[in-house]
Amino acid sequence: MKTFSSYYLWLALSIILLYSCSSTKTVPAGDALYTGAKITIKDKEESRKKRKALTKQLGPLTRPEPNQKILGIPLKLNIYNAFQAKKGPGKWIREKFGQPPVLLSSVNLNHNVQVLNNYLINKGYFNAKVEGDTTVKRKKASAEYAVTTGAQYHVQKVEFKGDSSVLQQAVRETMPKTLLKPNDPFDLQVITNERLRIDNYLKEHGFYFFNPDFILVKADTTIGKNKVDLFVTVKPTTPQDAGKVYRINDVFIFTGFNLEPGQMDTSKAGATFYKGYYVVDRRKIFKPKLFQQSMAFNPGDVYNRTDHNASISRLISMNIFKFVKNRFEVVPRTDSAQLNAFYYLTRMPKKSLRLEVNGNTKSNNLTGSNITLGWRNRNALRGGEQFAIKASAGFEVQYSGQFRGYNTFRYGIEPSFSFPRFLVPFFNFNTKGGFLPRTTITLGYDVLQRQKLYTMNSFRISYGYNWKESLEKEHELNPISINYVRPVNITPEYTDSAMHNPSLYNATDTQFIIGSNYQYTYTNVLNYKPVNGFYLNAGIDLSGNIAGLITGANVKKGDTVKMLGTPFSQYTRLHGDFRFYRKVGEKTVWANRIYAGIGLPYGNSYQLPYVKQFFSGGNNSIRAFRSRSVGPGTYEPVDKDGLLAEQPGDIKLELNTELRIPLVSILQGAVFVDAGNVWLYTDDQNKPGALFSGKFYKELAAGAGVGLRFDLSFLVLRLDLAFPIRKPWLPEGERWVINQIKWNSEWRKENLIFNLAIGYPF
């Protein structure tokens, strides 16, 4: 207790020190601490809204920036001032966490005035005037900039002018999609973007040597009434080569390019010609067909940037080349405009061995680890095929508490064979774009052993395709997906528990799933940085439909059909995961998720197989409830917090919202609310209240909480503390439990749920 109290005393003293330490302590004599700049727009002709927006745009342009503040406190500056030791721990703390004072002497007032004035001119305020001054008070200084904008010029008309050359005609073809619009304010950034847009168009139509700088936009400001006419044309000094449309002549692919100086072999000798491509592969490591499938360019095509980038991307996506380098060379002829294309490929090691070890902890105090050993052979059959095999083993244990001795062990093996193309009988087709399609055959065998309860064996096989339309859109189709699960040992203890909770029998049923599945993913959020965007993952899973149609199986009529001595599962399962991200501050994100799923058993099945059912609760679900413990419906199991508390359902709805707020450096804070539940599709007399009905919205569980995220770029460590605010198993009218929150030890023990996880929840 003494140590605990001393710690908090030391912490309190440190905080007092940081608050009380003078921020001007280390400011040299004759200088002052620079506290920032203030922008004042003097024009009253502009609307208040426009003046406010312009002030916000101008503010970040001044330099230098003042010392960083957290909650209004220059914490880093105070740390720098508090630790002035020239060596030892104090020096390390100051250099690592401190920040020296930003001084008035570092402010170049005239330069800032010029920067602000240039920005205003670029925004169409051609008569703008900026004046700057400084104010010093008690060794603290600020800068003030008075801005007189004058009237903003607007575009009156836009014309694309030029002669009848091929280049000028191509530029004029872009006019219908111009970014320059009459009545819009004059904006130099829009003009810059327009030049880039025209350049992109020309690059897609063979003008390989064209450059955005060759586009000239003339502005006529003499027409009066604060108007400007814009004339788009090509500079007369544009090089001759920039006006030519180039075609692809020969394509050379060097498969053994070495980046080390003196070892680069770029000789064309010994090249193999295959369907228009020259493949330089003296060791015959690859089949030439691989590159004909991978290249987006065909000899004779007009050059375009999309195919250029797609070819590089497709070569990289094969995962057999470490580096891909490309260049184009003009064919030395005068009668045509042609390019030879050269691709230099640096191979990855053909074979690799990978070891992964991870640890995990759950809200029910189970701690575990998993180890995976994988071996991979890239280019197994000389056509970019990848053969991989991985073996894994893991465990979850609790050293004390009610689950002690009920340890879980998992181990398995999974070989897979992947081809960088579609393997479809009797058909030969490919995709366009920057990603090669992939066909994968996977086998798997897993063992799950829950000590004192049961042991399950699982066999699986799948044959499927994965392809991406673009960076945002991805498809996965498995025409064949088979999963066979059977128990090999069920203990009397588990059987006795199942007598009180019959749904436990489902977890150990022999299951035979034979069907197909498809899922589609779209996202314009490629990382978790503050952006506006959304994510969608939706899919359908079918099982036993062909077999059910052939056999006429109908479990409701007692016509159960078996395959390999086991009734096959027949169902349709749909799911959708929609996420929406909204940037509400410079680095603050409001993240939302809606998850909905439904499984419809029919024919040979009266319920979904256990491995296909839905669950709710846990660190990526409703975080105020333990994993898989919510529902179904208003049903409350006898042992809802026990080891066998998993409560599956056929229907799921979940809603999540979370505000992610940056705190300091790699640390983020979060405030969240989760709601949802699962329900049964068919009535179960052993689970009253579990059936889905029109009152489902009254049966949602809900929880709230706060959390911390340590974002290390390559890894996000997440800590969440949540508590329930709505319990669906309580009588209607008593389900909201916000008024029952009491921060005493008994309430905390029953309601506070701590989640430790890797990655964001959504």
Short mmCIF file of C-alpha atoms in Angstrom, two decimals, residues 198-629:
data_model
loop_
_atom_site.label_atom_id
_atom_site.label_comp_id
_atom_site.label_asym_id
_atom_site.label_seq_id
_atom_site.Cartn_x
_atom_site.Cartn_y
_atom_site.Cartn_z
CA ILE A 198 -5.30 16.44 -69.81
CA ASP A 199 -1.91 14.75 -69.37
CA ASN A 200 -3.59 11.59 -68.02
CA TYR A 201 -5.90 11.51 -71.02
CA LEU A 202 -3.03 11.90 -73.47
CA LYS A 203 -0.98 9.22 -71.69
CA GLU A 204 -3.93 6.86 -72.21
CA HIS A 205 -3.88 7.58 -75.94
CA GLY A 206 -0.26 7.00 -76.85
CA PHE A 207 1.43 10.33 -76.11
CA TYR A 208 4.21 8.74 -74.07
CA PHE A 209 6.54 11.76 -73.97
CA PHE A 210 3.90 14.35 -73.12
CA ASN A 211 4.22 16.33 -69.88
CA PRO A 212 1.67 18.48 -67.95
CA ASP A 213 4.06 21.42 -68.24
CA PHE A 214 3.39 21.46 -71.99
CA ILE A 215 -0.19 22.64 -71.35
CA LEU A 216 -0.60 26.43 -71.31
CA VAL A 217 -3.63 28.10 -69.70
CA LYS A 218 -3.75 31.80 -70.57
CA ALA A 219 -5.80 34.08 -68.31
CA ASP A 220 -7.24 37.36 -69.62
CA THR A 221 -8.12 39.65 -66.70
CA THR A 222 -8.66 42.81 -68.79
CA ILE A 223 -12.32 42.18 -69.62
CA GLY A 224 -13.50 43.96 -66.47
CA LYS A 225 -16.17 43.29 -63.81
CA ASN A 226 -13.73 41.03 -61.93
CA LYS A 227 -14.02 38.41 -64.67
CA VAL A 228 -11.34 36.29 -66.35
CA ASP A 229 -11.31 34.36 -69.62
CA LEU A 230 -9.25 31.15 -69.80
CA PHE A 231 -7.67 29.78 -72.98
CA VAL A 232 -6.26 26.25 -72.96
CA THR A 233 -3.65 25.33 -75.55
CA VAL A 234 -0.34 23.54 -76.06
CA LYS A 235 2.87 25.52 -75.62
CA PRO A 236 4.57 26.30 -78.94
CA THR A 237 7.88 25.10 -77.44
CA THR A 238 6.51 21.56 -76.92
CA PRO A 239 9.07 18.98 -78.20
CA GLN A 240 8.19 17.12 -81.39
CA ASP A 241 8.29 13.71 -79.69
CA ALA A 242 5.61 14.81 -77.21
CA GLY A 243 3.13 15.21 -80.08
CA LYS A 244 3.50 11.66 -81.43
CA VAL A 245 1.27 8.65 -80.73
CA TYR A 246 3.52 5.71 -79.88
CA ARG A 247 2.82 2.00 -80.32
CA ILE A 248 4.44 -0.96 -78.59
CA ASN A 249 6.92 -2.76 -80.81
CA ASP A 250 8.83 -5.55 -79.01
CA VAL A 251 8.49 -6.56 -75.35
CA PHE A 252 11.57 -8.03 -73.64
CA ILE A 253 11.27 -9.73 -70.25
CA PHE A 254 14.44 -10.46 -68.24
CA THR A 255 13.61 -13.02 -65.54
CA GLY A 256 16.93 -13.00 -63.65
CA PHE A 257 17.75 -9.33 -63.18
CA ASN A 258 20.26 -8.78 -60.37
CA LEU A 259 20.30 -5.40 -58.64
CA GLU A 260 23.92 -5.68 -57.52
CA PRO A 261 26.30 -3.48 -59.56
CA GLY A 262 28.35 -5.41 -62.05
CA GLN A 263 25.97 -8.39 -62.09
CA MET A 264 23.16 -7.00 -64.25
CA ASP A 265 22.60 -9.24 -67.26
CA THR A 266 20.47 -7.38 -69.80
CA SER A 267 21.69 -9.06 -72.94
CA LYS A 268 18.96 -10.07 -75.39
CA ALA A 269 20.96 -13.11 -76.48
CA GLY A 270 19.15 -16.41 -76.06
CA ALA A 271 15.69 -14.84 -75.75
CA THR A 272 12.72 -17.14 -76.38
CA PHE A 273 10.00 -15.67 -78.59
CA TYR A 274 6.51 -16.64 -77.44
CA LYS A 275 3.31 -15.11 -78.85
CA GLY A 276 4.85 -11.68 -79.38
CA TYR A 277 7.07 -11.57 -76.26
CA TYR A 278 10.81 -12.10 -75.92
CA VAL A 279 11.56 -13.93 -72.65
CA VAL A 280 15.21 -13.94 -71.55
CA ASP A 281 15.37 -16.95 -69.19
CA ARG A 282 18.60 -18.83 -69.81
CA ARG A 283 18.09 -21.24 -66.89
CA LYS A 284 14.56 -22.09 -68.11
CA ILE A 285 13.08 -21.39 -64.68
CA PHE A 286 9.73 -20.20 -66.05
CA LYS A 287 7.40 -21.27 -68.81
CA PRO A 288 7.09 -18.40 -71.35
CA LYS A 289 3.29 -18.78 -71.19
CA LEU A 290 3.36 -17.28 -67.68
CA PHE A 291 4.39 -13.86 -69.00
CA GLN A 292 2.02 -13.88 -71.94
CA GLN A 293 -0.81 -14.29 -69.37
CA SER A 294 0.63 -11.64 -67.07
CA MET A 295 1.34 -8.77 -69.46
CA ALA A 296 -1.32 -6.16 -70.13
CA PHE A 297 0.59 -4.91 -73.20
CA ASN A 298 0.35 -6.67 -76.55
CA PRO A 299 2.87 -5.84 -79.27
CA GLY A 300 1.26 -3.43 -81.71
CA ASP A 301 -0.97 -1.79 -79.10
CA VAL A 302 -1.05 1.97 -78.72
CA TYR A 303 0.81 2.85 -75.52
CA ASN A 304 -1.38 3.75 -72.56
CA ARG A 305 -0.52 4.39 -68.93
CA THR A 306 -3.18 2.01 -67.55
CA ASP A 307 -1.65 -1.02 -69.30
CA HIS A 308 1.81 0.21 -68.33
CA ASN A 309 0.92 0.24 -64.60
CA ALA A 310 -1.20 -2.91 -64.84
CA SER A 311 1.68 -4.93 -66.30
CA ILE A 312 3.94 -4.02 -63.39
CA SER A 313 1.20 -4.67 -60.85
CA ARG A 314 0.33 -8.09 -62.33
CA LEU A 315 3.97 -9.17 -62.26
CA ILE A 316 4.31 -8.10 -58.61
CA SER A 317 1.00 -9.73 -57.59
CA MET A 318 2.33 -13.16 -58.61
CA ASN A 319 4.39 -13.07 -55.39
CA ILE A 320 7.43 -14.63 -57.04
CA PHE A 321 9.34 -11.45 -57.90
CA LYS A 322 10.87 -9.17 -55.29
CA PHE A 323 11.39 -6.22 -57.64
CA VAL A 324 9.98 -5.29 -61.04
CA LYS A 325 11.69 -2.57 -63.06
CA ASN A 326 10.47 -1.22 -66.39
CA ARG A 327 11.64 1.14 -69.12
CA PHE A 328 10.69 2.08 -72.68
CA GLU A 329 13.07 2.79 -75.54
CA VAL A 330 12.27 4.53 -78.82
CA VAL A 331 12.75 2.28 -81.85
CA PRO A 332 15.42 3.99 -83.99
CA ARG A 333 13.30 4.60 -87.07
CA THR A 334 12.07 7.80 -88.66
CA ASP A 335 8.97 6.46 -90.43
CA SER A 336 7.00 5.47 -87.32
CA ALA A 337 6.65 6.18 -83.59
CA GLN A 338 7.30 2.93 -81.74
CA LEU A 339 8.57 1.86 -78.33
CA ASN A 340 10.35 -1.26 -77.20
CA ALA A 341 9.34 -2.26 -73.67
CA PHE A 342 11.79 -3.84 -71.22
CA TYR A 343 10.83 -5.54 -67.95
CA TYR A 344 13.56 -6.53 -65.47
CA LEU A 345 12.45 -9.03 -62.81
CA THR A 346 14.33 -9.86 -59.62
CA ARG A 347 13.24 -13.23 -58.27
CA MET A 348 12.31 -14.07 -54.70
CA PRO A 349 13.85 -17.21 -53.20
CA LYS A 350 12.01 -20.15 -54.69
CA LYS A 351 11.55 -21.89 -51.34
CA SER A 352 10.96 -20.32 -47.95
CA LEU A 353 10.26 -21.38 -44.39
CA ARG A 354 8.21 -19.17 -42.07
CA LEU A 355 7.56 -19.42 -38.33
CA GLU A 356 4.83 -17.42 -36.60
CA VAL A 357 4.14 -17.28 -32.88
CA ASN A 358 1.37 -15.26 -31.28
CA GLY A 359 -0.36 -14.92 -27.96
CA ASN A 360 -3.89 -14.01 -26.94
CA THR A 361 -6.02 -13.35 -23.92
CA LYS A 362 -9.81 -13.31 -23.59
CA SER A 363 -12.30 -11.55 -21.38
CA ASN A 364 -13.07 -14.87 -19.63
CA ASN A 365 -9.44 -15.01 -18.39
CA LEU A 366 -8.36 -17.68 -20.84
CA THR A 367 -4.79 -17.18 -22.05
CA GLY A 368 -3.25 -18.93 -25.00
CA SER A 369 -0.73 -19.08 -27.78
CA ASN A 370 -0.46 -20.40 -31.30
CA ILE A 371 2.52 -21.43 -33.40
CA THR A 372 2.45 -21.90 -37.17
CA LEU A 373 5.23 -23.35 -39.31
CA GLY A 374 4.84 -22.83 -43.04
CA TRP A 375 6.84 -23.96 -46.05
CA ARG A 376 6.31 -22.51 -49.52
CA ASN A 377 7.55 -23.41 -52.99
CA ARG A 378 7.14 -20.53 -55.41
CA ASN A 379 6.96 -21.50 -59.07
CA ALA A 380 6.43 -25.20 -58.27
CA LEU A 381 5.56 -26.20 -61.86
CA ARG A 382 7.46 -23.36 -63.63
CA GLY A 383 4.21 -21.48 -64.29
CA GLY A 384 4.09 -19.30 -61.19
CA GLU A 385 2.25 -21.96 -59.17
CA GLN A 386 2.72 -21.88 -55.41
CA PHE A 387 2.63 -24.98 -53.26
CA ALA A 388 2.38 -24.27 -49.56
CA ILE A 389 1.96 -26.40 -46.50
CA LYS A 390 1.54 -25.14 -42.97
CA ALA A 391 1.21 -26.88 -39.65
CA SER A 392 -0.17 -25.15 -36.58
CA ALA A 393 -0.67 -25.90 -32.92
CA GLY A 394 -2.19 -23.79 -30.17
CA PHE A 395 -3.71 -23.81 -26.73
CA GLU A 396 -5.87 -21.81 -24.32
CA VAL A 397 -5.58 -22.33 -20.57
CA GLN A 398 -6.63 -20.74 -17.31
CA TYR A 399 -4.29 -21.25 -14.40
CA SER A 400 -6.87 -20.36 -11.77
CA GLY A 401 -10.62 -19.78 -11.61
CA GLN A 402 -13.68 -21.75 -12.65
CA PHE A 403 -12.16 -22.88 -15.99
CA ARG A 404 -9.00 -24.34 -14.50
CA GLY A 405 -8.27 -27.72 -16.05
CA TYR A 406 -10.64 -27.14 -19.00
CA ASN A 407 -7.82 -26.43 -21.40
CA THR A 408 -8.27 -26.17 -25.16
CA PHE A 409 -5.74 -27.55 -27.65
CA ARG A 410 -5.80 -27.16 -31.42
CA TYR A 411 -3.53 -28.54 -34.08
CA GLY A 412 -3.79 -29.10 -37.78
CA ILE A 413 -2.16 -29.21 -41.17
CA GLU A 414 -3.12 -27.49 -44.41
CA PRO A 415 -1.52 -28.04 -47.84
CA SER A 416 -2.61 -25.78 -50.71
CA PHE A 417 -1.84 -25.36 -54.39
CA SER A 418 -2.34 -21.97 -56.03
CA PHE A 419 -2.27 -21.09 -59.76
CA PRO A 420 -1.95 -17.49 -61.09
CA ARG A 421 -4.84 -17.93 -63.52
CA PHE A 422 -8.36 -19.30 -63.83
CA LEU A 423 -8.46 -23.10 -64.05
CA VAL A 424 -11.87 -23.77 -65.57
CA PRO A 425 -12.52 -26.97 -67.55
CA PHE A 426 -13.05 -26.35 -71.29
CA PHE A 427 -12.54 -22.57 -70.93
CA ASN A 428 -9.52 -20.32 -71.16
CA PHE A 429 -10.03 -16.71 -70.09
CA ASN A 430 -8.27 -14.03 -68.10
CA THR A 431 -9.05 -10.78 -66.31
CA LYS A 432 -7.94 -7.27 -67.11
CA GLY A 433 -6.50 -4.75 -64.71
CA GLY A 434 -3.55 -4.83 -62.36
CA PHE A 435 -4.25 -8.11 -60.59
CA LEU A 436 -3.93 -11.66 -61.81
CA PRO A 437 -6.74 -14.07 -60.95
CA ARG A 438 -5.83 -16.99 -58.74
CA THR A 439 -7.14 -20.54 -58.49
CA THR A 440 -6.51 -22.31 -55.19
CA ILE A 441 -6.99 -25.91 -54.11
CA THR A 442 -6.89 -26.38 -50.34
CA LEU A 443 -6.98 -29.44 -48.10
CA GLY A 444 -7.13 -29.30 -44.34
CA TYR A 445 -7.23 -31.47 -41.25
CA ASP A 446 -7.77 -30.02 -37.76
CA VAL A 447 -8.20 -31.42 -34.28
CA LEU A 448 -9.92 -29.49 -31.48
CA GLN A 449 -9.55 -30.95 -28.01
CA ARG A 450 -11.35 -29.43 -25.04
CA GLN A 451 -10.06 -31.28 -22.01
CA LYS A 452 -12.72 -32.99 -19.87
CA LEU A 453 -15.33 -32.23 -22.56
CA TYR A 454 -14.81 -33.50 -26.12
CA THR A 455 -12.46 -33.93 -29.10
CA MET A 456 -13.47 -33.02 -32.67
CA ASN A 457 -11.86 -33.94 -36.00
CA SER A 458 -12.39 -31.71 -39.02
CA PHE A 459 -11.62 -32.46 -42.68
CA ARG A 460 -12.04 -29.83 -45.39
CA ILE A 461 -11.39 -29.34 -49.07
CA SER A 462 -12.07 -26.40 -51.34
CA TYR A 463 -11.55 -25.43 -54.95
CA GLY A 464 -11.99 -21.76 -55.72
CA TYR A 465 -11.09 -18.56 -57.46
CA ASN A 466 -10.03 -15.16 -56.21
CA TRP A 467 -9.78 -12.10 -58.42
CA LYS A 468 -9.73 -8.34 -58.06
CA GLU A 469 -11.36 -5.92 -60.46
CA SER A 470 -9.36 -3.11 -58.94
CA LEU A 471 -7.69 -2.09 -55.72
CA GLU A 472 -11.17 -1.53 -54.22
CA LYS A 473 -13.17 -4.51 -55.57
CA GLU A 474 -12.46 -8.17 -54.86
CA HIS A 475 -14.33 -11.41 -55.56
CA GLU A 476 -13.95 -14.87 -54.08
CA LEU A 477 -15.84 -17.87 -55.47
CA ASN A 478 -15.50 -21.44 -54.22
CA PRO A 479 -17.60 -23.74 -56.46
CA ILE A 480 -16.53 -26.68 -54.30
CA SER A 481 -16.39 -26.37 -50.53
CA ILE A 482 -16.60 -29.51 -48.40
CA ASN A 483 -16.33 -29.69 -44.63
CA TYR A 484 -16.71 -32.87 -42.58
CA VAL A 485 -16.69 -32.58 -38.78
CA ARG A 486 -17.09 -35.51 -36.41
CA PRO A 487 -16.50 -36.10 -32.69
CA VAL A 488 -14.10 -38.81 -31.58
CA ASN A 489 -14.56 -38.46 -27.84
CA ILE A 490 -17.35 -36.89 -25.76
CA THR A 491 -16.99 -37.11 -22.00
CA PRO A 492 -19.84 -37.95 -19.58
CA GLU A 493 -19.39 -34.51 -18.00
CA TYR A 494 -20.20 -32.82 -21.31
CA THR A 495 -23.13 -35.16 -21.91
CA ASP A 496 -24.54 -34.32 -18.48
CA SER A 497 -24.23 -30.60 -19.25
CA ALA A 498 -26.03 -31.10 -22.57
CA MET A 499 -28.98 -32.63 -20.77
CA HIS A 500 -29.53 -29.26 -19.07
CA ASN A 501 -28.67 -27.26 -22.22
CA PRO A 502 -29.67 -29.33 -25.31
CA SER A 503 -28.05 -26.84 -27.69
CA LEU A 504 -24.69 -28.25 -26.58
CA TYR A 505 -25.50 -31.36 -28.58
CA ASN A 506 -25.30 -29.22 -31.74
CA ALA A 507 -21.67 -28.32 -31.06
CA THR A 508 -20.64 -31.98 -31.17
CA ASP A 509 -22.93 -33.19 -33.96
CA THR A 510 -21.33 -34.88 -36.93
CA GLN A 511 -21.57 -32.31 -39.73
CA PHE A 512 -21.23 -32.83 -43.46
CA ILE A 513 -21.27 -29.64 -45.54
CA ILE A 514 -20.95 -29.91 -49.30
CA GLY A 515 -21.69 -26.81 -51.32
CA SER A 516 -20.43 -23.52 -52.74
CA ASN A 517 -19.88 -19.98 -51.52
CA TYR A 518 -19.22 -16.53 -52.93
CA GLN A 519 -18.31 -13.22 -51.35
CA TYR A 520 -17.73 -9.71 -52.65
CA THR A 521 -15.64 -7.03 -50.97
CA TYR A 522 -15.54 -3.34 -51.76
CA THR A 523 -13.58 -0.74 -49.84
CA ASN A 524 -12.18 2.71 -50.48
CA VAL A 525 -10.56 2.70 -47.04
CA LEU A 526 -7.23 0.97 -47.55
CA ASN A 527 -5.99 1.67 -44.02
CA TYR A 528 -7.37 3.03 -40.77
CA LYS A 529 -6.09 6.56 -41.28
CA PRO A 530 -8.60 9.43 -40.96
CA VAL A 531 -10.58 9.39 -44.21
CA ASN A 532 -14.18 9.43 -45.38
CA GLY A 533 -15.13 6.08 -46.88
CA PHE A 534 -16.88 2.79 -46.49
CA TYR A 535 -16.35 -0.97 -46.58
CA LEU A 536 -18.71 -3.71 -47.72
CA ASN A 537 -18.33 -7.46 -47.46
CA ALA A 538 -21.33 -9.51 -48.56
CA GLY A 539 -21.66 -13.17 -49.40
CA ILE A 540 -23.81 -16.22 -49.92
CA ASP A 541 -23.12 -19.77 -48.75
CA LEU A 542 -25.04 -22.74 -50.17
CA SER A 543 -24.91 -26.36 -49.09
CA GLY A 544 -26.61 -29.57 -50.14
CA ASN A 545 -28.94 -28.05 -52.72
CA ILE A 546 -28.04 -30.32 -55.64
CA ALA A 547 -27.97 -33.40 -53.40
CA GLY A 548 -31.28 -32.37 -51.81
CA LEU A 549 -32.87 -31.83 -55.22
CA ILE A 550 -31.72 -35.25 -56.46
CA THR A 551 -32.73 -37.18 -53.33
CA GLY A 552 -35.86 -35.22 -52.41
CA ALA A 553 -34.72 -35.07 -48.78
CA ASN A 554 -37.21 -33.49 -46.35
CA VAL A 555 -36.36 -33.71 -42.66
CA LYS A 556 -39.84 -32.46 -41.68
CA LYS A 557 -41.34 -35.56 -43.28
CA GLY A 558 -38.71 -37.86 -41.83
CA ASP A 559 -36.91 -38.25 -45.18
CA THR A 560 -33.32 -37.75 -43.99
CA VAL A 561 -30.68 -38.73 -46.53
CA LYS A 562 -27.16 -39.71 -45.52
CA MET A 563 -23.87 -39.50 -47.39
CA LEU A 564 -20.91 -41.45 -46.03
CA GLY A 565 -23.18 -42.46 -43.17
CA THR A 566 -23.88 -38.83 -42.16
CA PRO A 567 -26.86 -36.57 -42.99
CA PHE A 568 -25.62 -33.79 -45.26
CA SER A 569 -26.44 -30.19 -44.37
CA GLN A 570 -28.82 -28.24 -46.59
CA TYR A 571 -29.17 -24.49 -46.17
CA THR A 572 -28.74 -21.03 -47.64
CA ARG A 573 -26.73 -18.53 -45.61
CA LEU A 574 -26.45 -14.81 -46.38
CA HIS A 575 -24.37 -12.17 -44.63
CA GLY A 576 -23.46 -8.53 -45.07
CA ASP A 577 -20.92 -6.39 -43.22
CA PHE A 578 -21.18 -2.66 -43.97
CA ARG A 579 -18.82 -0.11 -42.38
CA PHE A 580 -18.84 3.65 -42.72
CA TYR A 581 -15.98 5.93 -41.69
CA ARG A 582 -16.36 9.66 -41.26
CA LYS A 583 -13.53 12.11 -40.62
CA VAL A 584 -14.81 14.57 -38.00
CA GLY A 585 -11.50 16.26 -37.24
CA GLU A 586 -7.98 16.41 -38.58
CA LYS A 587 -7.19 13.03 -37.02
CA THR A 588 -10.50 12.04 -35.42
CA VAL A 589 -12.58 9.28 -37.02
CA TRP A 590 -16.18 8.26 -36.43
CA ALA A 591 -16.42 4.55 -37.35
CA ASN A 592 -19.71 2.68 -37.76
CA ARG A 593 -20.70 -0.88 -38.63
CA ILE A 594 -23.91 -2.71 -39.48
CA TYR A 595 -23.71 -6.50 -39.66
CA ALA A 596 -26.67 -8.64 -40.72
CA GLY A 597 -26.84 -12.35 -41.41
CA ILE A 598 -29.47 -15.02 -41.89
CA GLY A 599 -29.25 -18.77 -42.36
CA LEU A 600 -32.21 -20.73 -43.72
CA PRO A 601 -32.09 -24.50 -43.09
CA TYR A 602 -34.44 -26.63 -45.18
CA GLY A 603 -34.67 -29.96 -46.97
CA ASN A 604 -32.30 -32.31 -45.20
CA SER A 605 -31.67 -29.97 -42.22
CA TYR A 606 -33.82 -28.46 -39.48
CA GLN A 607 -31.04 -26.11 -38.32
CA LEU A 608 -27.74 -24.67 -39.50
CA PRO A 609 -24.62 -26.70 -38.76
CA TYR A 610 -22.88 -25.38 -35.66
CA VAL A 611 -19.85 -24.05 -37.58
CA LYS A 612 -22.16 -21.91 -39.76
CA GLN A 613 -24.31 -20.41 -37.00
CA PHE A 614 -24.01 -16.82 -35.81
CA PHE A 615 -22.79 -15.63 -32.41
CA SER A 616 -22.84 -12.29 -30.62
CA GLY A 617 -20.67 -10.86 -27.85
CA GLY A 618 -16.90 -10.55 -27.52
CA ASN A 619 -14.04 -8.18 -28.28
CA ASN A 620 -14.98 -7.70 -31.96
CA SER A 621 -18.72 -7.76 -31.36
CA ILE A 622 -20.74 -6.41 -28.42
CA ARG A 623 -17.84 -5.74 -26.09
CA ALA A 624 -19.94 -5.36 -22.91
CA PHE A 625 -20.76 -9.11 -22.97
CA ARG A 626 -18.51 -12.11 -22.91
CA SER A 627 -17.65 -13.93 -26.12
CA ARG A 628 -20.63 -15.70 -27.76
CA SER A 629 -22.86 -15.17 -24.71
#
